[in-house]
Amino acid sequence: MLRTFASDLQKKALNYMIKINRFMKYILIILLSILCLNTDIFSQEEISFTMEEAQEYALEHNRQLKNASIDIQKTEASRWQAIASILPQINATVDYANMMGYKMEMPGFNISMPPYGTLSLTTSVSVSASQVIGIQMEKISSKMADLTYEQSELQLIQQVKSLYYSTLVMEETSDLTKRSLDNLNELLQHTLQMVKAGVTEETEANQIAVQVASMEANCNSIDRSLEMLYNSLRLQLGFDADKEIKLTQSIEELLNIDKTLSLLSYDFIMDKNLDYRLLMENIVLAQKQVDIKKWAYAPTINGYHQYSAKKYFSDEATMNMTPPNMVGLTLSIPIFSSGSRYKAVQEAKLDYQQQMNTLADTKESLLIQHRQLCFNLSSAYESFEVQKKNTEVARDVFSNITRKYEKGIASSLDVTDSGTNLLNAQNNYVQSLMDLVEAQLQLEELLNNDNK
């Protein structure tokens, strides 16, 4: 009986342990699922930006700007290569030779040729005017890389600013359009009730239904455009395509009309424009190209010192005729090149003349561009004010026509026309706002006044 009881107890304990193991497995699976879910949620965590924060984040994470920074490092490495070319160069050579027991037979005696090894250290220096000018040219290239990086920074800041504005404007457009769509849907439902009651004809409802369908299509188009803007912003910020971004500032908060119009009073300082500064460096570089071609007529000096140590691997006495030290100096003087050096100088001078002509054109072009951008900003502001008032009037007209329609005073055609006018007014307002922002950004970039 005791044995039976013990056996039953053992079976119950075993079943209990099996259940515990299964329970623990379920717990483990649930914990792993929660962990994976939390990881996914974390990866999709929304990140919020003010415009200034977005600009700073882009400056740190934008991949194209990182490439521009790498270009600076590459030009610096190239400059040090040019400097190293006029500094001493040291090379070591180790030789081993074995004549396989060969003996040189001479009248009256034989000379054995034992195996030997040679260690040679050669120090050489080569200096020419072309190398010196080449170092100067690399320094100019390094400065141009810095200017290009600064230009990339400015362009990135302006691109992020433009995308931030555009996204906010498109979101506001989406909200306005959806509110208009809600109003039309309410009007459509009211009209359908009137049709059922026999107060109005079905064609009235059909006309409004067409307007609703058109407004829905417009809403979908705006949503797709909004997603494209967010994707462009993600690209500039260095985010993945699935990263959620929230813009924390409103268009009213960012749009400072007084600050925008103050750009019209700024003097255009040519030396602050990055395109002009890059072109000036190109002029200096072209002049150095002329110099380097001229110095091709100059001689080149090469000097070297060689130390050699020769070791014979033999017990026999062997005469060593290899000098341990040797110094040499070479002066290479170009005499005749069949006119190739002369034509090279002419070609460099023609390139320099082209750069000077380009500089003169660029000066005039930048001055004209400044005037044009000021004109564009003034015109964009005037258009913005007009379209803003036009939108307010169109909204009031639409509300008034809607109330009259509900009272039976206006027709569905009046509602449709006023709705179309409101939609057009909103689109014109949005376009005028974007034109104003774009004109502001273009003028800021031209002036390079360090305003974000």
Short mmCIF file of C-alpha atoms in Angstrom, two decimals:
data_model
loop_
_atom_site.label_atom_id
_atom_site.label_comp_id
_atom_site.label_asym_id
_atom_site.label_seq_id
_atom_site.Cartn_x
_atom_site.Cartn_y
_atom_site.Cartn_z
CA MET A 1 0.00 0.00 0.00
CA LEU A 2 2.83 2.32 0.82
CA ARG A 3 4.47 1.47 -2.48
CA THR A 4 1.27 2.30 -4.35
CA PHE A 5 0.97 5.61 -2.49
CA ALA A 6 4.60 6.48 -3.24
CA SER A 7 4.16 5.60 -6.87
CA ASP A 8 1.07 7.78 -7.15
CA LEU A 9 2.84 10.62 -5.42
CA GLN A 10 5.78 10.29 -7.78
CA LYS A 11 3.48 10.39 -10.81
CA LYS A 12 1.68 13.45 -9.49
CA ALA A 13 4.99 15.21 -8.87
CA LEU A 14 6.16 14.35 -12.38
CA ASN A 15 2.93 15.68 -13.93
CA TYR A 16 3.25 18.80 -11.82
CA MET A 17 6.81 19.40 -13.05
CA ILE A 18 5.69 18.91 -16.66
CA LYS A 19 2.95 21.51 -16.19
CA ILE A 20 5.43 23.89 -14.56
CA ASN A 21 7.81 23.51 -17.51
CA ARG A 22 5.03 24.19 -20.00
CA PHE A 23 3.92 27.22 -18.01
CA MET A 24 7.47 28.58 -17.96
CA LYS A 25 7.76 28.10 -21.72
CA TYR A 26 4.53 30.06 -22.24
CA ILE A 27 5.83 32.84 -19.96
CA LEU A 28 9.11 32.93 -21.88
CA ILE A 29 7.29 33.14 -25.23
CA ILE A 30 5.09 35.96 -23.95
CA LEU A 31 8.09 37.88 -22.59
CA LEU A 32 9.94 37.51 -25.88
CA SER A 33 6.86 38.70 -27.79
CA ILE A 34 6.52 41.73 -25.54
CA LEU A 35 10.22 42.49 -25.96
CA CYS A 36 9.95 42.30 -29.74
CA LEU A 37 6.82 44.44 -29.68
CA ASN A 38 8.51 47.05 -27.49
CA THR A 39 11.52 47.05 -29.78
CA ASP A 40 9.27 47.65 -32.76
CA ILE A 41 7.44 50.40 -30.95
CA PHE A 42 10.72 52.00 -29.99
CA SER A 43 11.95 51.85 -33.56
CA GLN A 44 8.79 53.60 -34.70
CA GLU A 45 8.91 56.22 -31.93
CA GLU A 46 7.86 59.63 -33.15
CA ILE A 47 10.46 62.38 -33.01
CA SER A 48 9.53 66.05 -32.73
CA PHE A 49 11.38 69.03 -34.18
CA THR A 50 11.20 72.77 -34.17
CA MET A 51 12.58 74.21 -37.39
CA GLU A 52 15.87 75.16 -35.75
CA GLU A 53 16.19 71.70 -34.20
CA ALA A 54 15.55 70.11 -37.59
CA GLN A 55 18.27 72.26 -39.16
CA GLU A 56 20.79 71.37 -36.46
CA TYR A 57 19.93 67.68 -36.71
CA ALA A 58 20.35 67.77 -40.49
CA LEU A 59 23.76 69.45 -40.16
CA GLU A 60 24.87 66.55 -37.98
CA HIS A 61 23.30 63.60 -39.81
CA ASN A 62 22.84 64.55 -43.47
CA ARG A 63 24.85 62.11 -45.62
CA GLN A 64 25.63 64.55 -48.43
CA LEU A 65 27.07 67.00 -45.93
CA LYS A 66 29.16 64.17 -44.49
CA ASN A 67 30.55 63.57 -47.98
CA ALA A 68 31.45 67.25 -48.25
CA SER A 69 33.30 66.93 -44.93
CA ILE A 70 35.16 63.91 -46.31
CA ASP A 71 36.16 66.00 -49.34
CA ILE A 72 37.88 68.43 -46.97
CA GLN A 73 39.84 65.58 -45.43
CA LYS A 74 40.78 64.32 -48.89
CA THR A 75 42.09 67.71 -50.01
CA GLU A 76 44.10 67.97 -46.80
CA ALA A 77 45.63 64.55 -47.48
CA SER A 78 46.42 65.61 -51.04
CA ARG A 79 48.09 68.80 -49.77
CA TRP A 80 50.35 66.82 -47.44
CA GLN A 81 51.26 64.52 -50.31
CA ALA A 82 52.42 67.57 -52.28
CA ILE A 83 54.44 68.84 -49.30
CA ALA A 84 56.02 65.42 -48.80
CA SER A 85 57.24 65.38 -52.41
CA ILE A 86 59.94 68.01 -51.62
CA LEU A 87 60.96 66.44 -48.31
CA PRO A 88 63.68 63.77 -48.04
CA GLN A 89 62.70 60.28 -49.14
CA ILE A 90 64.48 57.26 -47.63
CA ASN A 91 64.45 53.79 -49.20
CA ALA A 92 66.14 50.61 -48.07
CA THR A 93 67.27 47.72 -50.29
CA VAL A 94 68.45 44.28 -49.23
CA ASP A 95 70.14 42.03 -51.84
CA TYR A 96 71.47 38.47 -51.69
CA ALA A 97 73.55 36.90 -54.47
CA ASN A 98 75.08 33.42 -54.82
CA MET A 99 77.38 32.51 -57.78
CA MET A 100 76.94 28.80 -57.02
CA GLY A 101 80.70 28.26 -56.33
CA TYR A 102 81.90 29.96 -59.49
CA LYS A 103 85.62 30.90 -59.59
CA MET A 104 87.10 33.48 -61.92
CA GLU A 105 90.24 32.10 -63.55
CA MET A 106 93.06 34.60 -63.90
CA PRO A 107 96.64 34.00 -65.13
CA GLY A 108 98.47 32.43 -62.21
CA PHE A 109 95.56 32.36 -59.73
CA ASN A 110 91.80 31.89 -59.38
CA ILE A 111 89.37 34.28 -57.69
CA SER A 112 86.47 32.65 -55.88
CA MET A 113 83.03 34.31 -55.98
CA PRO A 114 81.44 33.61 -52.58
CA PRO A 115 77.77 34.43 -51.82
CA TYR A 116 77.16 37.88 -50.38
CA GLY A 117 74.44 40.19 -49.12
CA THR A 118 74.09 43.93 -49.53
CA LEU A 119 72.17 46.47 -47.45
CA SER A 120 71.63 49.88 -49.09
CA LEU A 121 70.00 52.99 -47.61
CA THR A 122 69.28 55.80 -50.07
CA THR A 123 68.21 59.28 -49.04
CA SER A 124 67.05 61.51 -51.89
CA VAL A 125 65.65 65.00 -52.30
CA SER A 126 64.08 66.43 -55.44
CA VAL A 127 63.18 70.11 -55.63
CA SER A 128 61.60 72.07 -58.47
CA ALA A 129 59.57 75.24 -58.80
CA SER A 130 56.63 73.19 -60.09
CA GLN A 131 56.51 71.27 -56.81
CA VAL A 132 56.47 74.47 -54.76
CA ILE A 133 53.64 75.94 -56.85
CA GLY A 134 51.84 72.61 -56.67
CA ILE A 135 51.80 72.91 -52.87
CA GLN A 136 50.30 76.39 -53.19
CA MET A 137 47.65 75.03 -55.55
CA GLU A 138 46.76 72.28 -53.09
CA LYS A 139 46.33 74.92 -50.39
CA ILE A 140 43.91 76.78 -52.67
CA SER A 141 42.04 73.52 -53.34
CA SER A 142 41.77 72.97 -49.59
CA LYS A 143 40.29 76.45 -49.16
CA MET A 144 37.82 75.77 -51.98
CA ALA A 145 36.77 72.54 -50.25
CA ASP A 146 36.07 74.56 -47.09
CA LEU A 147 33.96 77.02 -49.09
CA THR A 148 32.10 74.18 -50.78
CA TYR A 149 31.35 72.66 -47.38
CA GLU A 150 30.09 76.03 -46.13
CA GLN A 151 27.93 76.32 -49.23
CA SER A 152 26.55 72.81 -48.68
CA GLU A 153 25.72 73.75 -45.08
CA LEU A 154 23.85 76.87 -46.19
CA GLN A 155 21.95 74.98 -48.88
CA LEU A 156 21.01 72.23 -46.42
CA ILE A 157 19.74 74.77 -43.89
CA GLN A 158 17.65 76.43 -46.58
CA GLN A 159 16.33 73.10 -47.89
CA VAL A 160 15.23 72.00 -44.42
CA LYS A 161 13.62 75.39 -43.86
CA SER A 162 11.80 75.17 -47.20
CA LEU A 163 10.59 71.62 -46.49
CA TYR A 164 9.50 72.58 -42.97
CA TYR A 165 7.47 75.52 -44.30
CA SER A 166 6.07 73.47 -47.19
CA THR A 167 4.99 70.65 -44.89
CA LEU A 168 3.23 73.03 -42.51
CA VAL A 169 1.50 74.78 -45.39
CA MET A 170 0.40 71.48 -46.89
CA GLU A 171 -0.92 70.31 -43.51
CA GLU A 172 -2.91 73.53 -43.17
CA THR A 173 -4.21 73.05 -46.71
CA SER A 174 -5.23 69.51 -45.84
CA ASP A 175 -7.11 70.73 -42.75
CA LEU A 176 -8.88 73.48 -44.72
CA THR A 177 -9.87 71.10 -47.49
CA LYS A 178 -11.15 68.46 -45.08
CA ARG A 179 -13.21 71.04 -43.22
CA SER A 180 -14.71 72.14 -46.53
CA LEU A 181 -15.36 68.49 -47.35
CA ASP A 182 -17.17 68.01 -44.02
CA ASN A 183 -19.32 71.06 -44.73
CA LEU A 184 -20.19 69.74 -48.19
CA ASN A 185 -21.05 66.30 -46.77
CA GLU A 186 -23.38 67.90 -44.25
CA LEU A 187 -24.92 69.94 -47.05
CA LEU A 188 -25.29 66.79 -49.17
CA GLN A 189 -27.06 64.94 -46.35
CA HIS A 190 -29.37 67.94 -45.85
CA THR A 191 -30.12 68.00 -49.57
CA LEU A 192 -30.86 64.26 -49.64
CA GLN A 193 -33.35 64.75 -46.82
CA MET A 194 -34.96 67.55 -48.81
CA VAL A 195 -35.14 65.25 -51.87
CA LYS A 196 -36.86 62.56 -49.79
CA ALA A 197 -39.29 65.15 -48.50
CA GLY A 198 -39.97 66.25 -52.08
CA VAL A 199 -38.87 69.79 -51.40
CA THR A 200 -36.10 69.80 -54.00
CA GLU A 201 -35.09 67.82 -57.06
CA GLU A 202 -32.58 64.97 -57.16
CA THR A 203 -30.36 66.91 -59.59
CA GLU A 204 -29.65 69.35 -56.78
CA ALA A 205 -28.21 66.52 -54.67
CA ASN A 206 -26.30 65.13 -57.66
CA GLN A 207 -24.56 68.43 -58.25
CA ILE A 208 -23.43 68.62 -54.64
CA ALA A 209 -22.36 64.94 -54.74
CA VAL A 210 -20.09 65.73 -57.69
CA GLN A 211 -18.61 68.58 -55.69
CA VAL A 212 -18.04 66.20 -52.75
CA ALA A 213 -16.30 63.65 -54.99
CA SER A 214 -14.08 66.37 -56.43
CA MET A 215 -13.21 67.59 -52.94
CA GLU A 216 -12.40 64.02 -51.80
CA ALA A 217 -10.04 63.56 -54.75
CA ASN A 218 -8.38 66.84 -53.88
CA CYS A 219 -7.97 65.72 -50.25
CA ASN A 220 -6.31 62.48 -51.38
CA SER A 221 -3.97 64.38 -53.68
CA ILE A 222 -2.99 66.73 -50.85
CA ASP A 223 -2.32 63.78 -48.53
CA ARG A 224 -0.02 62.19 -51.11
CA SER A 225 1.83 65.47 -51.57
CA LEU A 226 2.16 65.78 -47.80
CA GLU A 227 3.70 62.31 -47.58
CA MET A 228 6.18 63.22 -50.32
CA LEU A 229 7.22 66.29 -48.32
CA TYR A 230 7.74 64.20 -45.19
CA ASN A 231 9.81 61.72 -47.19
CA SER A 232 11.98 64.56 -48.51
CA LEU A 233 12.43 65.84 -44.96
CA ARG A 234 13.39 62.35 -43.76
CA LEU A 235 16.00 62.18 -46.50
CA GLN A 236 17.54 65.51 -45.50
CA LEU A 237 17.59 64.49 -41.83
CA GLY A 238 19.13 61.10 -42.57
CA PHE A 239 16.12 59.10 -41.30
CA ASP A 240 14.64 55.82 -42.50
CA ALA A 241 11.51 55.95 -44.64
CA ASP A 242 9.34 54.67 -41.75
CA LYS A 243 10.49 57.20 -39.16
CA GLU A 244 7.63 59.34 -37.88
CA ILE A 245 8.33 63.08 -37.70
CA LYS A 246 6.27 65.70 -35.90
CA LEU A 247 6.69 69.41 -36.58
CA THR A 248 6.07 71.36 -33.39
CA GLN A 249 5.90 74.89 -34.79
CA SER A 250 3.02 76.44 -36.71
CA ILE A 251 3.18 78.49 -39.88
CA GLU A 252 1.91 81.54 -37.96
CA GLU A 253 4.74 81.18 -35.45
CA LEU A 254 7.42 80.93 -38.14
CA LEU A 255 6.13 83.43 -40.67
CA ASN A 256 7.63 86.73 -39.57
CA ILE A 257 6.60 89.24 -42.21
CA ASP A 258 8.64 92.09 -40.71
CA LYS A 259 11.80 89.98 -40.67
CA THR A 260 11.12 88.79 -44.19
CA LEU A 261 10.63 92.28 -45.57
CA SER A 262 13.74 93.52 -43.74
CA LEU A 263 15.78 91.52 -46.29
CA LEU A 264 14.87 94.19 -48.84
CA SER A 265 16.94 96.77 -46.94
CA TYR A 266 20.09 94.63 -46.73
CA ASP A 267 23.07 95.72 -48.83
CA PHE A 268 24.38 93.05 -51.17
CA ILE A 269 28.01 92.41 -50.17
CA MET A 270 29.66 90.54 -53.02
CA ASP A 271 32.42 89.02 -50.89
CA LYS A 272 29.87 87.26 -48.65
CA ASN A 273 28.32 85.38 -51.54
CA LEU A 274 29.73 81.86 -51.63
CA ASP A 275 29.46 81.43 -55.39
CA TYR A 276 31.52 84.59 -55.89
CA ARG A 277 34.11 83.52 -53.33
CA LEU A 278 34.49 80.13 -55.01
CA LEU A 279 34.95 81.83 -58.36
CA MET A 280 37.65 84.09 -56.92
CA GLU A 281 39.52 81.02 -55.71
CA ASN A 282 39.20 79.58 -59.21
CA ILE A 283 40.84 82.76 -60.54
CA VAL A 284 43.79 82.30 -58.17
CA LEU A 285 44.01 78.65 -59.16
CA ALA A 286 44.06 79.55 -62.86
CA GLN A 287 46.87 82.05 -62.21
CA LYS A 288 48.87 79.35 -60.44
CA GLN A 289 48.35 77.11 -63.47
CA VAL A 290 50.02 79.77 -65.61
CA ASP A 291 52.92 79.96 -63.14
CA ILE A 292 53.43 76.22 -63.03
CA LYS A 293 53.54 76.02 -66.81
CA LYS A 294 56.11 78.85 -66.95
CA TRP A 295 58.31 77.17 -64.36
CA ALA A 296 58.50 74.10 -66.60
CA TYR A 297 61.44 75.96 -68.22
CA ALA A 298 63.32 75.98 -64.89
CA PRO A 299 65.86 73.28 -63.97
CA THR A 300 65.21 70.51 -61.46
CA ILE A 301 67.69 69.62 -58.72
CA ASN A 302 68.00 66.07 -57.39
CA GLY A 303 70.38 65.14 -54.59
CA TYR A 304 70.99 61.82 -52.91
CA HIS A 305 73.14 59.99 -50.38
CA GLN A 306 73.60 56.23 -50.45
CA TYR A 307 75.04 54.01 -47.76
CA SER A 308 75.91 50.43 -48.67
CA ALA A 309 77.12 47.58 -46.48
CA LYS A 310 78.31 44.38 -48.21
CA LYS A 311 78.72 41.08 -46.36
CA TYR A 312 80.46 38.01 -47.87
CA PHE A 313 79.32 34.66 -46.55
CA SER A 314 82.70 32.91 -46.79
CA ASP A 315 85.79 32.28 -44.64
CA GLU A 316 88.08 33.09 -47.54
CA ALA A 317 89.60 36.54 -47.72
CA THR A 318 87.67 38.51 -50.28
CA MET A 319 88.34 41.99 -51.57
CA ASN A 320 85.35 44.33 -51.09
CA MET A 321 85.36 47.14 -53.68
CA THR A 322 81.92 48.53 -52.79
CA PRO A 323 82.17 52.08 -51.30
CA PRO A 324 80.05 52.42 -48.12
CA ASN A 325 78.97 56.03 -48.80
CA MET A 326 78.15 57.85 -51.98
CA VAL A 327 76.75 61.35 -52.55
CA GLY A 328 75.37 62.63 -55.82
CA LEU A 329 73.77 65.78 -57.22
CA THR A 330 71.90 66.08 -60.50
CA LEU A 331 70.84 69.29 -62.22
CA SER A 332 68.32 68.66 -65.00
CA ILE A 333 68.00 71.57 -67.43
CA PRO A 334 65.19 71.54 -70.04
CA ILE A 335 66.52 72.79 -73.38
CA PHE A 336 64.14 72.02 -76.21
CA SER A 337 60.62 70.57 -76.20
CA SER A 338 59.50 71.34 -79.77
CA GLY A 339 57.23 74.12 -78.51
CA SER A 340 55.14 71.95 -76.16
CA ARG A 341 56.02 73.99 -73.04
CA TYR A 342 55.32 77.26 -74.89
CA LYS A 343 51.87 76.04 -75.98
CA ALA A 344 51.15 74.79 -72.48
CA VAL A 345 51.79 78.30 -71.13
CA GLN A 346 49.52 79.78 -73.81
CA GLU A 347 46.75 77.33 -72.95
CA ALA A 348 46.99 78.18 -69.24
CA LYS A 349 46.82 81.91 -70.05
CA LEU A 350 43.71 81.36 -72.18
CA ASP A 351 42.08 79.42 -69.32
CA TYR A 352 42.89 82.31 -66.98
CA GLN A 353 41.34 84.78 -69.46
CA GLN A 354 38.19 82.64 -69.59
CA GLN A 355 37.99 82.67 -65.79
CA MET A 356 38.33 86.47 -65.75
CA ASN A 357 35.51 86.81 -68.29
CA THR A 358 33.38 84.48 -66.18
CA LEU A 359 34.14 86.58 -63.11
CA ALA A 360 33.00 89.77 -64.85
CA ASP A 361 29.78 88.09 -66.00
CA THR A 362 29.18 86.66 -62.53
CA LYS A 363 29.52 90.06 -60.88
CA GLU A 364 26.90 91.58 -63.17
CA SER A 365 24.72 88.49 -62.88
CA LEU A 366 24.76 88.56 -59.07
CA LEU A 367 23.87 92.25 -58.97
CA ILE A 368 20.97 91.68 -61.38
CA GLN A 369 19.93 88.59 -59.44
CA HIS A 370 19.84 90.60 -56.21
CA ARG A 371 17.54 93.17 -57.78
CA GLN A 372 15.33 90.45 -59.25
CA LEU A 373 15.06 88.55 -55.97
CA CYS A 374 14.14 91.76 -54.13
CA PHE A 375 11.47 92.38 -56.77
CA ASN A 376 10.25 88.78 -56.42
CA LEU A 377 9.99 89.12 -52.64
CA SER A 378 8.04 92.36 -52.88
CA SER A 379 5.68 90.90 -55.48
CA ALA A 380 5.24 87.67 -53.49
CA TYR A 381 4.33 89.65 -50.37
CA GLU A 382 1.76 91.74 -52.23
CA SER A 383 0.25 88.63 -53.80
CA PHE A 384 0.17 86.90 -50.41
CA GLU A 385 -1.78 89.76 -48.83
CA VAL A 386 -4.26 89.81 -51.71
CA GLN A 387 -4.80 86.04 -51.68
CA LYS A 388 -5.16 86.02 -47.90
CA LYS A 389 -8.01 88.54 -48.11
CA ASN A 390 -9.49 86.74 -51.11
CA THR A 391 -9.61 83.48 -49.13
CA GLU A 392 -11.39 85.16 -46.23
CA VAL A 393 -13.95 86.67 -48.61
CA ALA A 394 -14.48 83.35 -50.44
CA ARG A 395 -15.00 81.56 -47.12
CA ASP A 396 -17.58 84.12 -46.02
CA VAL A 397 -19.37 83.90 -49.37
CA PHE A 398 -19.47 80.10 -49.18
CA SER A 399 -20.90 80.22 -45.64
CA ASN A 400 -23.48 82.79 -46.69
CA ILE A 401 -24.54 80.82 -49.79
CA THR A 402 -24.78 77.63 -47.70
CA ARG A 403 -27.12 79.28 -45.20
CA LYS A 404 -29.25 80.65 -48.01
CA TYR A 405 -29.39 77.23 -49.66
CA GLU A 406 -30.56 75.62 -46.42
CA LYS A 407 -33.35 78.21 -46.29
CA GLY A 408 -34.23 77.61 -49.95
CA ILE A 409 -33.09 81.04 -51.13
CA ALA A 410 -30.02 79.88 -53.12
CA SER A 411 -29.67 76.99 -55.58
CA SER A 412 -27.28 74.05 -55.52
CA LEU A 413 -25.48 75.63 -58.49
CA ASP A 414 -24.76 78.66 -56.31
CA VAL A 415 -23.37 76.34 -53.63
CA THR A 416 -21.22 74.49 -56.16
CA ASP A 417 -19.86 77.70 -57.65
CA SER A 418 -19.07 79.20 -54.25
CA GLY A 419 -17.41 75.94 -53.15
CA THR A 420 -15.27 75.91 -56.29
CA ASN A 421 -14.35 79.55 -55.72
CA LEU A 422 -13.40 78.80 -52.12
CA LEU A 423 -11.24 75.85 -53.20
CA ASN A 424 -9.50 77.97 -55.84
CA ALA A 425 -8.98 80.79 -53.35
CA GLN A 426 -7.43 78.39 -50.85
CA ASN A 427 -5.13 76.95 -53.51
CA ASN A 428 -4.09 80.45 -54.61
CA TYR A 429 -3.44 81.41 -51.00
CA VAL A 430 -1.27 78.35 -50.42
CA GLN A 431 0.66 79.00 -53.63
CA SER A 432 1.20 82.66 -52.72
CA LEU A 433 2.45 81.63 -49.28
CA MET A 434 4.93 79.18 -50.82
CA ASP A 435 6.06 81.82 -53.32
CA LEU A 436 6.70 84.21 -50.42
CA VAL A 437 8.73 81.60 -48.53
CA GLU A 438 10.68 80.63 -51.64
CA ALA A 439 11.49 84.26 -52.46
CA GLN A 440 12.67 84.77 -48.88
CA LEU A 441 14.92 81.67 -48.96
CA GLN A 442 16.48 82.59 -52.30
CA LEU A 443 17.30 86.11 -51.14
CA GLU A 444 18.72 84.82 -47.85
CA GLU A 445 20.97 82.39 -49.69
CA LEU A 446 22.21 85.10 -52.04
CA LEU A 447 22.93 87.52 -49.19
CA ASN A 448 24.36 84.80 -46.93
CA ASN A 449 23.44 86.86 -43.89
CA ASP A 450 23.67 83.89 -41.49
CA ASN A 451 19.95 83.90 -40.79
CA LYS A 452 18.29 80.56 -40.35
#
